Short mmCIF file of C-alpha atoms in Angstrom, two decimals:
data_model
loop_
_atom_site.label_atom_id
_atom_site.label_comp_id
_atom_site.label_asym_id
_atom_site.label_seq_id
_atom_site.Cartn_x
_atom_site.Cartn_y
_atom_site.Cartn_z
CA MET A 398 19.04 21.25 21.06
CA ARG A 399 15.91 19.42 19.70
CA SER A 400 13.79 22.76 18.53
CA GLU A 401 12.66 21.01 15.65
CA GLN A 402 11.57 17.72 16.47
CA THR A 403 9.48 19.44 19.74
CA ALA A 404 7.51 21.72 16.90
CA ASP A 405 6.98 18.22 14.89
CA GLN A 406 5.88 16.59 18.09
CA GLN A 407 3.82 19.61 18.76
CA ILE A 408 1.75 19.38 15.54
CA GLU A 409 1.75 15.35 16.30
CA THR A 410 0.23 15.54 19.65
CA THR A 411 -2.29 17.38 18.72
CA GLU A 412 -3.66 14.62 15.64
CA SER A 413 -2.08 11.91 17.35
CA ASP A 414 -0.15 10.71 13.93
CA HIS A 415 3.00 11.10 14.31
CA SER A 416 3.31 11.76 10.61
CA LEU A 417 7.13 13.55 11.10
CA SER A 418 8.62 11.23 14.12
CA LYS A 419 8.23 7.40 15.72
CA VAL A 420 4.99 6.87 17.66
CA PRO A 421 5.90 6.92 21.48
CA TYR A 422 5.79 3.74 22.95
CA ASN A 423 2.83 5.22 25.64
CA GLU A 424 0.57 5.73 22.60
CA ARG A 425 1.62 2.18 21.31
CA LYS A 426 -1.74 0.80 22.49
CA MET A 427 -3.53 -0.87 19.51
CA GLY A 428 -4.26 -4.61 19.53
CA TRP A 429 -2.94 -6.32 16.47
CA LEU A 430 -7.17 -7.44 15.87
CA SER A 431 -7.78 -3.60 15.25
CA ILE A 432 -4.94 -3.07 12.99
CA THR A 433 -5.79 -5.99 10.95
CA ASN A 434 -9.42 -4.38 10.76
CA ILE A 435 -8.24 -1.20 9.44
CA THR A 436 -5.94 -2.66 6.73
CA PHE A 437 -9.11 -4.68 5.36
CA GLY A 438 -10.33 -1.37 3.99
CA ILE A 439 -7.54 -2.15 1.52
CA ALA A 440 -8.70 -5.52 1.31
CA THR A 441 -12.24 -5.19 0.67
CA ALA A 442 -11.73 -2.85 -2.63
CA ILE A 443 -13.45 -3.90 -5.53
CA PHE A 444 -10.41 -3.43 -7.23
CA TYR A 445 -9.51 -6.71 -6.56
CA PHE A 446 -12.87 -7.74 -8.13
CA GLN A 447 -11.56 -6.75 -11.59
CA ILE A 448 -8.13 -7.97 -11.29
CA GLY A 449 -9.51 -11.18 -11.14
CA SER A 450 -12.00 -10.61 -13.67
CA VAL A 451 -10.04 -9.08 -15.77
CA MET A 452 -7.46 -11.99 -15.42
CA ALA A 453 -9.89 -14.55 -15.90
CA LEU A 454 -11.83 -13.49 -19.16
CA GLN A 455 -8.54 -12.29 -20.85
CA PHE A 456 -5.62 -15.25 -19.67
CA GLY A 457 -7.63 -18.15 -17.85
CA ALA A 458 -9.62 -18.77 -14.60
CA ILE A 459 -6.60 -21.12 -13.24
CA ASN A 460 -3.67 -18.71 -14.37
CA ALA A 461 -5.73 -15.87 -12.33
CA LEU A 462 -5.79 -18.03 -9.09
CA ILE A 463 -2.52 -19.20 -9.46
CA SER A 464 -1.10 -15.78 -9.73
CA ALA A 465 -3.38 -15.17 -6.88
CA ALA A 466 -1.71 -17.67 -4.40
CA TYR A 467 1.76 -16.48 -5.92
CA ALA A 468 0.93 -12.69 -4.60
CA ILE A 469 -0.14 -13.92 -1.07
CA ILE A 470 2.97 -15.55 -0.58
CA VAL A 471 5.28 -12.94 -1.85
CA ALA A 472 3.30 -9.92 -0.65
CA GLY A 473 2.24 -11.99 3.04
CA VAL A 474 6.22 -12.59 3.45
CA MET A 475 7.63 -8.94 2.61
CA GLY A 476 4.21 -7.31 4.47
CA THR A 477 5.44 -9.33 7.85
CA VAL A 478 8.95 -8.25 7.82
CA ILE A 479 7.67 -4.99 7.21
CA VAL A 480 4.86 -5.11 10.12
CA TYR A 481 7.65 -6.41 12.54
CA LEU A 482 10.00 -3.90 11.63
CA SER A 483 7.30 -1.17 11.83
CA ALA A 484 6.02 -2.26 15.08
CA ARG A 485 9.74 -2.53 16.54
CA SER A 486 10.98 0.69 15.56
CA GLY A 487 7.36 2.87 15.95
CA MET A 488 7.85 4.19 12.37
CA ASN A 489 5.90 3.47 8.63
CA VAL A 490 8.37 3.40 5.69
CA ASN A 491 8.78 6.52 5.19
CA LEU A 492 10.69 7.05 8.67
CA MET A 493 12.50 3.72 8.56
CA SER A 494 13.74 4.46 5.07
CA ARG A 495 15.84 7.31 6.92
CA GLY A 496 17.61 5.57 8.84
CA GLY A 497 17.19 1.99 6.54
CA GLY A 498 19.41 2.58 4.04
CA PHE A 499 18.38 6.09 1.58
CA GLY A 500 19.23 8.52 4.48
CA TYR A 501 16.77 11.61 5.24
CA ILE A 502 16.54 13.18 1.54
CA GLY A 503 16.62 10.20 0.11
CA ALA A 504 13.72 8.67 1.96
CA SER A 505 11.76 12.04 1.30
CA LEU A 506 12.67 11.29 -2.71
CA THR A 507 10.59 8.11 -2.28
CA SER A 508 7.95 9.49 -0.14
CA LEU A 509 7.13 11.78 -2.65
CA ILE A 510 6.54 8.82 -5.31
CA TYR A 511 4.64 6.79 -2.85
CA ALA A 512 2.21 9.69 -1.92
CA SER A 513 1.79 9.58 -5.61
CA ASN A 514 1.21 6.16 -6.00
CA PHE A 515 -1.92 6.07 -3.18
CA ILE A 516 -3.07 9.34 -4.88
CA MET A 517 -3.30 7.54 -8.30
CA TYR A 518 -5.12 4.74 -6.70
CA CYS A 519 -7.36 6.94 -4.79
CA ALA A 520 -8.34 8.18 -8.01
CA LEU A 521 -8.87 4.43 -9.80
CA GLU A 522 -11.04 3.37 -6.57
CA GLY A 523 -12.81 6.83 -7.28
CA MET A 524 -13.58 6.41 -10.63
CA ILE A 525 -14.87 2.68 -10.41
CA LEU A 526 -17.36 4.11 -7.37
CA VAL A 527 -18.43 6.91 -9.91
CA TYR A 528 -19.18 4.58 -12.79
CA ALA A 529 -21.19 2.03 -10.58
CA VAL A 530 -23.61 5.05 -9.39
CA ASN A 531 -23.48 6.13 -12.88
CA GLU A 532 -24.47 2.85 -14.16
CA PHE A 533 -27.44 3.72 -11.84
CA PHE A 534 -28.12 7.07 -12.09
CA PRO A 535 -27.33 8.16 -15.81
CA PHE A 536 -29.03 11.25 -15.70
CA ILE A 537 -25.89 12.08 -12.67
CA PRO A 538 -23.04 13.99 -14.39
CA VAL A 539 -19.84 12.25 -14.13
CA TRP A 540 -18.27 15.57 -13.19
CA LEU A 541 -20.34 15.75 -10.03
CA LEU A 542 -20.30 12.66 -8.71
CA ILE A 543 -16.60 12.79 -9.19
CA VAL A 544 -16.73 16.12 -7.25
CA VAL A 545 -19.08 14.26 -4.45
CA PHE A 546 -17.35 11.78 -3.77
CA GLY A 547 -13.82 12.80 -4.01
CA SER A 548 -14.95 15.16 -1.38
CA LEU A 549 -15.81 12.59 1.10
CA VAL A 550 -13.26 11.33 2.05
CA ILE A 551 -11.26 14.54 3.37
CA PRO A 552 -13.91 14.68 6.38
CA LEU A 553 -13.63 10.52 7.32
CA ASN A 554 -9.59 11.29 7.57
CA TRP A 555 -9.82 14.53 9.99
CA PHE A 556 -9.53 12.51 12.94
CA GLY A 557 -6.42 10.49 11.96
CA ILE A 558 -5.87 6.99 12.84
CA LYS A 559 -8.88 6.93 15.63
CA GLN A 560 -11.65 7.60 13.24
CA LEU A 561 -10.45 5.44 10.57
CA ASP A 562 -10.63 2.49 13.28
CA LYS A 563 -14.30 3.08 14.03
CA LEU A 564 -14.90 3.83 10.20
CA GLN A 565 -13.53 0.50 9.42
CA LYS A 566 -14.82 -1.33 12.72
CA TRP A 567 -18.83 -0.55 11.97
CA SER A 568 -18.77 -0.41 7.79
CA LEU A 569 -17.42 -4.51 7.87
CA PRO A 570 -20.07 -6.19 8.84
CA ILE A 571 -22.29 -3.96 6.70
CA PHE A 572 -19.69 -5.15 3.57
CA PHE A 573 -19.88 -8.83 4.49
CA VAL A 574 -23.58 -8.03 4.45
CA PHE A 575 -23.50 -7.06 0.58
CA LEU A 576 -20.98 -9.76 -0.38
CA ILE A 577 -22.82 -12.60 0.99
CA THR A 578 -26.08 -11.36 -0.86
CA ALA A 579 -24.27 -10.59 -4.12
CA ILE A 580 -22.80 -14.11 -3.92
CA VAL A 581 -26.18 -15.76 -3.13
CA VAL A 582 -27.86 -13.34 -6.12
CA SER A 583 -25.32 -14.94 -8.38
CA PHE A 584 -25.82 -18.38 -7.65
CA MET A 585 -29.55 -17.56 -8.54
CA THR A 586 -27.93 -16.03 -11.79
CA PRO A 587 -28.06 -17.97 -14.42
CA SER A 588 -24.22 -18.26 -15.74
CA GLN A 589 -22.85 -17.20 -19.20
CA TYR A 590 -20.24 -20.29 -18.76
CA ASP A 591 -21.73 -23.80 -18.89
CA GLY A 592 -18.69 -25.74 -17.31
CA ALA A 593 -16.88 -24.94 -13.45
CA PHE A 594 -15.72 -21.60 -13.48
CA TRP A 595 -12.29 -22.63 -12.48
CA THR A 596 -11.98 -24.29 -15.72
CA TYR A 597 -12.92 -21.32 -18.12
CA MET A 598 -9.64 -20.84 -20.79
CA PRO A 599 -9.99 -18.43 -23.56
CA GLU A 600 -9.33 -19.58 -27.30
CA GLY A 601 -5.54 -20.00 -27.78
CA MET A 602 -4.61 -19.87 -23.97
CA GLN A 603 -3.14 -22.39 -21.82
CA ILE A 604 -2.28 -23.31 -18.17
CA GLY A 605 1.41 -21.71 -17.17
CA GLY A 606 3.29 -19.96 -19.59
CA THR A 607 2.94 -16.74 -21.02
CA ALA A 608 -0.65 -16.22 -19.70
CA LEU A 609 0.52 -16.99 -16.18
CA LEU A 610 3.04 -14.93 -16.82
CA LEU A 611 0.91 -12.01 -17.47
CA CYS A 612 -1.29 -13.00 -14.81
CA ILE A 613 1.83 -12.84 -12.71
CA GLY A 614 2.78 -9.19 -13.59
CA MET A 615 -0.96 -7.53 -13.26
CA GLN A 616 -0.41 -8.99 -9.54
CA HIS A 617 3.31 -7.17 -9.17
CA GLY A 618 1.28 -3.98 -9.63
CA ILE A 619 0.23 -3.76 -6.19
CA ILE A 620 1.97 -6.69 -4.39
CA GLY A 621 4.71 -4.11 -3.45
CA LEU A 622 1.58 -1.89 -2.05
CA THR A 623 -0.32 -4.05 0.30
CA ALA A 624 3.06 -5.08 1.47
CA LEU A 625 4.50 -1.55 2.52
CA ILE A 626 1.06 -0.02 3.85
CA ALA A 627 0.44 -1.66 6.83
CA SER A 628 3.40 0.21 8.60
CA ASP A 629 1.00 3.31 8.67
CA TYR A 630 -0.82 1.33 10.99
CA ALA A 631 1.26 -1.11 12.60
CA ARG A 632 3.82 1.82 14.42
CA PHE A 633 0.33 1.79 16.57
CA LEU A 634 0.82 -2.20 17.55
CA LYS A 635 0.66 -2.99 21.16
CA PRO A 636 4.55 -4.14 21.89
CA GLU A 637 3.14 -7.46 23.57
CA HIS A 638 1.27 -8.62 20.02
CA ILE A 639 4.18 -7.71 17.84
CA LYS A 640 5.27 -11.38 17.71
CA GLY A 641 1.78 -13.07 16.45
CA GLY A 642 0.37 -9.52 15.37
CA SER A 643 3.04 -9.21 13.13
CA LEU A 644 2.42 -12.33 10.97
CA ALA A 645 -1.19 -11.48 11.64
CA ILE A 646 -1.08 -8.85 10.31
CA GLY A 647 1.09 -9.24 7.34
CA PHE A 648 -0.71 -12.63 6.06
CA ILE A 649 -4.67 -11.96 6.73
CA PRO A 650 -5.07 -8.78 4.35
CA GLN A 651 -3.19 -10.82 1.61
CA ILE A 652 -5.45 -14.25 1.84
CA PHE A 653 -8.32 -11.79 1.71
CA CYS A 654 -7.41 -9.50 -1.05
CA TYR A 655 -5.72 -12.11 -3.29
CA GLY A 656 -7.48 -15.11 -2.11
CA VAL A 657 -10.90 -13.85 -1.10
CA MET A 658 -11.52 -10.79 -2.94
CA GLY A 659 -9.90 -11.81 -6.39
CA GLY A 660 -10.97 -15.32 -6.08
CA LEU A 661 -14.36 -13.91 -5.83
CA GLY A 662 -13.61 -11.79 -8.73
CA VAL A 663 -12.84 -14.69 -11.26
CA TRP A 664 -15.80 -16.43 -9.97
CA PHE A 665 -18.10 -13.34 -10.58
CA GLY A 666 -16.42 -12.58 -14.18
CA VAL A 667 -16.45 -16.02 -15.57
CA ARG A 668 -20.38 -16.72 -14.86
CA LEU A 669 -21.46 -13.02 -15.85
CA ASN A 670 -19.10 -12.60 -18.99
CA GLU A 671 -18.23 -9.01 -17.41
CA PRO A 672 -14.65 -7.79 -16.28
CA ASN A 673 -16.03 -4.48 -14.92
CA PRO A 674 -17.05 -4.87 -11.14
CA GLY A 675 -18.48 -1.40 -11.38
CA VAL A 676 -21.06 -2.89 -14.29
CA TYR A 677 -22.00 -6.29 -12.74
CA ILE A 678 -22.38 -5.95 -8.77
CA VAL A 679 -25.05 -3.11 -10.02
CA HIS A 680 -26.96 -5.33 -12.06
CA LEU A 681 -26.77 -7.69 -9.36
CA LEU A 682 -28.09 -5.85 -6.52
CA GLY A 683 -29.43 -3.02 -8.34
CA ILE A 684 -29.20 0.45 -6.25
CA GLY A 685 -28.13 -2.39 -3.53
CA GLY A 686 -24.67 -2.46 -5.48
CA ALA A 687 -24.65 1.01 -6.19
CA LEU A 688 -24.35 1.28 -2.25
CA PHE A 689 -22.07 -2.07 -1.80
CA THR A 690 -19.72 0.27 -4.13
CA MET A 691 -19.74 2.93 -2.34
CA LEU A 692 -18.98 1.56 0.77
CA THR A 693 -16.02 -0.43 -0.29
CA GLN A 694 -14.58 2.37 -2.52
CA VAL A 695 -15.05 4.48 0.59
CA ARG A 696 -13.23 2.37 3.31
CA ILE A 697 -10.13 1.68 0.40
CA ASN A 698 -10.27 5.61 -0.12
CA VAL A 699 -9.62 7.14 3.02
CA THR A 700 -6.72 4.69 4.21
CA ASN A 701 -5.42 5.96 0.34
CA ILE A 702 -5.39 9.27 1.46
CA TYR A 703 -4.05 8.83 5.30
CA SER A 704 -1.33 7.08 3.94
CA SER A 705 -0.22 9.74 1.20
CA SER A 706 -1.02 12.17 3.60
CA LEU A 707 2.03 11.27 5.80
CA SER A 708 4.57 10.42 2.95
CA LEU A 709 3.36 14.37 1.31
CA SER A 710 4.39 15.55 5.36
CA ASN A 711 7.45 13.65 5.41
CA PHE A 712 8.29 14.99 1.79
CA PHE A 713 7.74 18.38 2.54
CA GLU A 714 9.25 18.56 5.87
CA ASN A 715 12.69 17.17 5.24
CA VAL A 716 13.08 18.51 1.65
CA LEU A 717 11.43 22.36 2.64
CA ASN A 718 11.14 22.30 5.98
CA PHE A 719 7.53 23.30 5.49
CA LYS A 720 5.15 21.68 8.16
CA PRO A 721 1.61 22.82 8.27
CA GLY A 722 0.45 19.75 9.75
CA ARG A 723 -0.94 16.29 8.06
CA ARG A 724 -4.78 17.39 7.85
CA PHE A 725 -3.33 20.27 5.09
CA TRP A 726 -1.98 17.36 2.92
CA VAL A 727 -5.17 15.26 3.23
CA VAL A 728 -6.69 18.04 1.96
CA VAL A 729 -3.89 17.99 -1.06
CA ALA A 730 -4.11 14.48 -1.67
CA GLY A 731 -7.94 15.00 -1.77
CA VAL A 732 -8.14 17.82 -4.52
CA THR A 733 -5.38 16.08 -6.28
CA ALA A 734 -7.32 12.67 -6.49
CA MET A 735 -10.22 14.95 -8.13
CA ILE A 736 -8.26 16.63 -10.67
CA LEU A 737 -6.77 12.93 -11.83
CA MET A 738 -10.20 11.92 -11.99
CA LEU A 739 -11.84 15.08 -13.97
CA GLY A 740 -8.35 14.23 -16.52
CA GLY A 741 -9.18 10.89 -17.08
CA ILE A 742 -6.61 9.17 -15.41
CA THR A 743 -7.98 5.78 -15.86
CA ASP A 744 -7.22 6.30 -19.99
CA HIS A 745 -2.96 6.11 -18.55
CA LEU A 746 -3.08 3.64 -16.12
CA ASP A 747 -1.18 0.97 -17.76
CA ASN A 748 1.99 3.05 -17.74
CA ALA A 749 1.98 4.18 -14.52
CA LEU A 750 0.87 0.98 -12.51
CA THR A 751 3.89 -0.78 -14.61
CA PHE A 752 6.44 1.95 -13.00
CA GLN A 753 5.17 1.96 -9.43
CA GLY A 754 4.89 -1.64 -9.31
CA VAL A 755 8.47 -1.89 -10.48
CA PHE A 756 9.35 1.02 -7.56
CA LEU A 757 6.91 -0.26 -4.84
CA MET A 758 8.86 -4.05 -5.32
CA SER A 759 12.19 -2.72 -5.19
CA TRP A 760 11.41 -0.50 -2.00
CA ALA A 761 9.98 -3.21 -0.28
CA ALA A 762 13.23 -5.69 -1.21
CA ILE A 763 15.37 -2.84 -0.21
CA LEU A 764 14.10 -2.52 3.07
CA VAL A 765 13.36 -6.19 3.89
CA THR A 766 17.27 -6.82 2.91
CA ASP A 767 18.55 -4.13 4.67
CA PHE A 768 16.96 -5.52 7.59
CA LEU A 769 17.45 -9.22 7.05
CA VAL A 770 20.77 -9.47 5.48
CA VAL A 771 22.98 -5.72 5.85
CA LYS A 772 21.72 -5.36 9.59
CA LYS A 773 21.48 -8.91 10.93
CA ALA A 774 23.32 -10.70 9.25
CA MET A 775 26.08 -9.30 8.09
CA LYS A 776 26.36 -6.43 11.04
CA ILE A 777 26.74 -3.50 9.05
CA GLY A 778 25.13 -0.42 10.12
CA PRO A 779 23.47 0.61 13.15
CA GLY A 780 21.09 -2.00 14.74
CA TYR A 781 18.42 0.12 14.87
CA TYR A 782 16.38 2.83 13.04
CA GLU A 783 17.16 6.46 13.47
CA GLU A 784 14.73 9.31 12.07
CA ARG A 785 16.19 12.59 13.17
CA GLN A 786 17.85 14.47 10.98
CA GLU A 787 20.73 15.53 12.99
CA HIS A 788 22.10 12.40 12.89
CA LEU A 789 21.46 11.37 9.25
CA TYR A 790 23.48 12.22 6.03
CA LYS A 791 20.98 13.56 3.64
CA TRP A 792 22.12 10.67 1.01
CA ASN A 793 22.77 6.79 1.74
CA PRO A 794 23.94 5.38 -1.40
CA VAL A 795 22.96 1.89 0.04
CA GLY A 796 19.23 2.29 -0.87
CA VAL A 797 19.42 5.33 -3.14
CA TRP A 798 21.53 3.78 -6.02
CA SER A 799 19.66 0.73 -5.50
CA LEU A 800 16.42 1.77 -5.80
CA ILE A 801 17.25 4.09 -8.83
CA ILE A 802 19.44 1.40 -10.70
CA SER A 803 16.53 -1.53 -10.07
CA SER A 804 13.68 0.98 -10.76
CA LEU A 805 15.55 2.10 -14.46
CA LEU A 806 16.47 -1.46 -15.63
CA GLY A 807 12.72 -3.13 -13.93
CA THR A 808 11.01 -0.21 -16.27
CA VAL A 809 13.23 -0.83 -19.48
CA ALA A 810 12.00 -4.56 -18.66
CA ALA A 811 8.69 -3.85 -17.81
CA LEU A 812 8.79 -1.64 -21.69
CA GLY A 813 9.89 -4.88 -23.51
CA TYR A 814 13.34 -4.48 -24.19
CA MET A 815 14.84 -7.35 -22.46
CA GLY A 816 12.46 -10.33 -23.42
CA THR A 817 8.77 -11.45 -22.94
CA PHE A 818 9.85 -13.01 -19.89
CA LEU A 819 11.48 -10.13 -18.00
CA GLN A 820 8.44 -8.00 -19.33
CA SER A 821 5.72 -10.27 -17.54
CA THR A 822 7.88 -10.15 -14.33
CA ALA A 823 9.44 -6.59 -14.43
CA ALA A 824 8.53 -6.38 -10.92
CA PHE A 825 9.97 -9.36 -9.18
CA PHE A 826 13.00 -8.50 -11.30
CA ALA A 827 13.85 -5.16 -10.29
CA ALA A 828 13.29 -6.50 -6.47
CA ALA A 829 15.95 -9.33 -6.92
CA LEU A 830 17.97 -6.80 -7.94
CA ALA A 831 17.30 -4.02 -5.69
CA ALA A 832 18.27 -7.05 -2.91
CA ILE A 833 21.04 -7.63 -4.57
CA LEU A 834 22.33 -4.51 -4.85
CA THR A 835 21.56 -3.25 -1.18
CA ILE A 836 24.04 -6.52 -0.08
CA VAL A 837 26.71 -4.91 -2.36
CA ILE A 838 26.38 -1.37 -2.08
CA ALA A 839 26.13 -2.18 1.97
CA TYR A 840 29.67 -4.14 2.25
CA VAL A 841 31.54 -1.76 -0.32
CA THR A 842 30.47 1.39 1.60
CA LYS A 843 31.02 -0.56 5.09
CA GLY A 844 27.99 1.40 6.36
CA LYS A 845 29.82 4.57 6.59
CA TYR A 846 26.85 6.60 5.20
CA TYR A 847 23.85 5.18 7.81
CA LEU A 848 24.84 7.70 10.58
CA LYS A 849 26.73 10.95 10.28
CA ASP A 850 27.53 10.45 14.35
CA GLU A 851 26.91 8.53 17.05
CA VAL A 852 23.59 8.38 18.75
CA LYS A 853 23.58 8.24 22.62
CA ASP A 854 20.18 8.45 23.75
CA ILE A 855 18.81 5.65 22.35
CA ASP A 856 16.21 3.43 24.06
CA GLU A 857 17.42 -0.09 24.60
CA ARG A 858 13.74 -1.48 23.54
CA ASP A 859 14.73 0.43 20.06
CA ILE A 860 17.74 -1.81 19.49
CA LEU A 861 16.72 -4.61 16.67
CA VAL A 862 19.74 -6.15 16.26
CA LYS A 863 22.40 -6.40 18.83
CA SER A 864 25.98 -5.58 17.41
CA LYS A 865 28.89 -8.00 17.38
#
């Protein structure tokens, strides 16, 4: 009866990644500290240095710091809910979306855009590394560095989440040694700004107002990503760690990436009057800076490739019934990222980040609203997440139309057609609209499109919300 599912499970048993179905209870063995450690691969990316430095130098240090606090709260709340749902269901956001308002084809389309997001970020992070190494070794061609470092993340992803756990665990102490050294050396380097770093304000800027909104707009480009990505790992969380672990996994990485890394980016940028961490870290630490950059970017890019491989597996299995296994998609994602780097992706990032910030915030808002309001408060739809195709409709208008409408209007707002305020807050506007539409469409459809037949083999432990 479930031959397709059995085939999926055979593939996944080989790789222990369960990219096409939920993680069985007997394989949910990772503690919250291990999951948090893996997500630190994202939180320790130098990309957060760059965001902090750019915002501080363009819009003022205090505005950058206020926007960081905002990002911690928004991403932390959304991340905590999504981690909880992932740990309870044993699914990542791609699989949860199937029974969480999208249907199995609707969820597949979100998976494809999600995968493209990670591949794009892999290319961006890879170019930071390439430029840092090229800064120290200018005689090495940029194209060669792209091929070498782009290829490196493929074997590091070969054995899935267990390999990622080991890589992040053993590399984290080395990261902190480099980070502390950079901070100490920076203290010993004459500052380009005479006052306290948080008082830096470019001419024509002020605290709050448009400058703060522009900083928040930049944060929106990645808030949705950091809230969603932890689900790829939280599905392996021990059941007894879910309550406190969800809060820890939801908030600790956000505090570190926006507060610590982003805050240090503000500090480095103001003191050294340089927005590019690939430049100032190398200037501070010499070849050690190139090694530090290499370490951080490898840590983030193995997680980018891992998440993109899961999303690609999900899309092609659902839409084309093509199931070559996650490792195949690791190679595809890695090669695609290299092609984007060679093609100069960094020259076209503004539009891509704008759209993907809008899309990811809207998607996260739909998942959170579907659980907290539609399932829990309104008692519409099943109180659990069903991922098997035979029980699902291809499309569920609750998530699909909410995402399409909110993403389109959010993009229009981001392009400036709805005024300056909404242009700077486009992703938040799209998320709020997505949440409202989710509630309205769920009420109108009465949950009709969540399941096409009664599911009789649900484990009692999988029921998150008891019916009336």
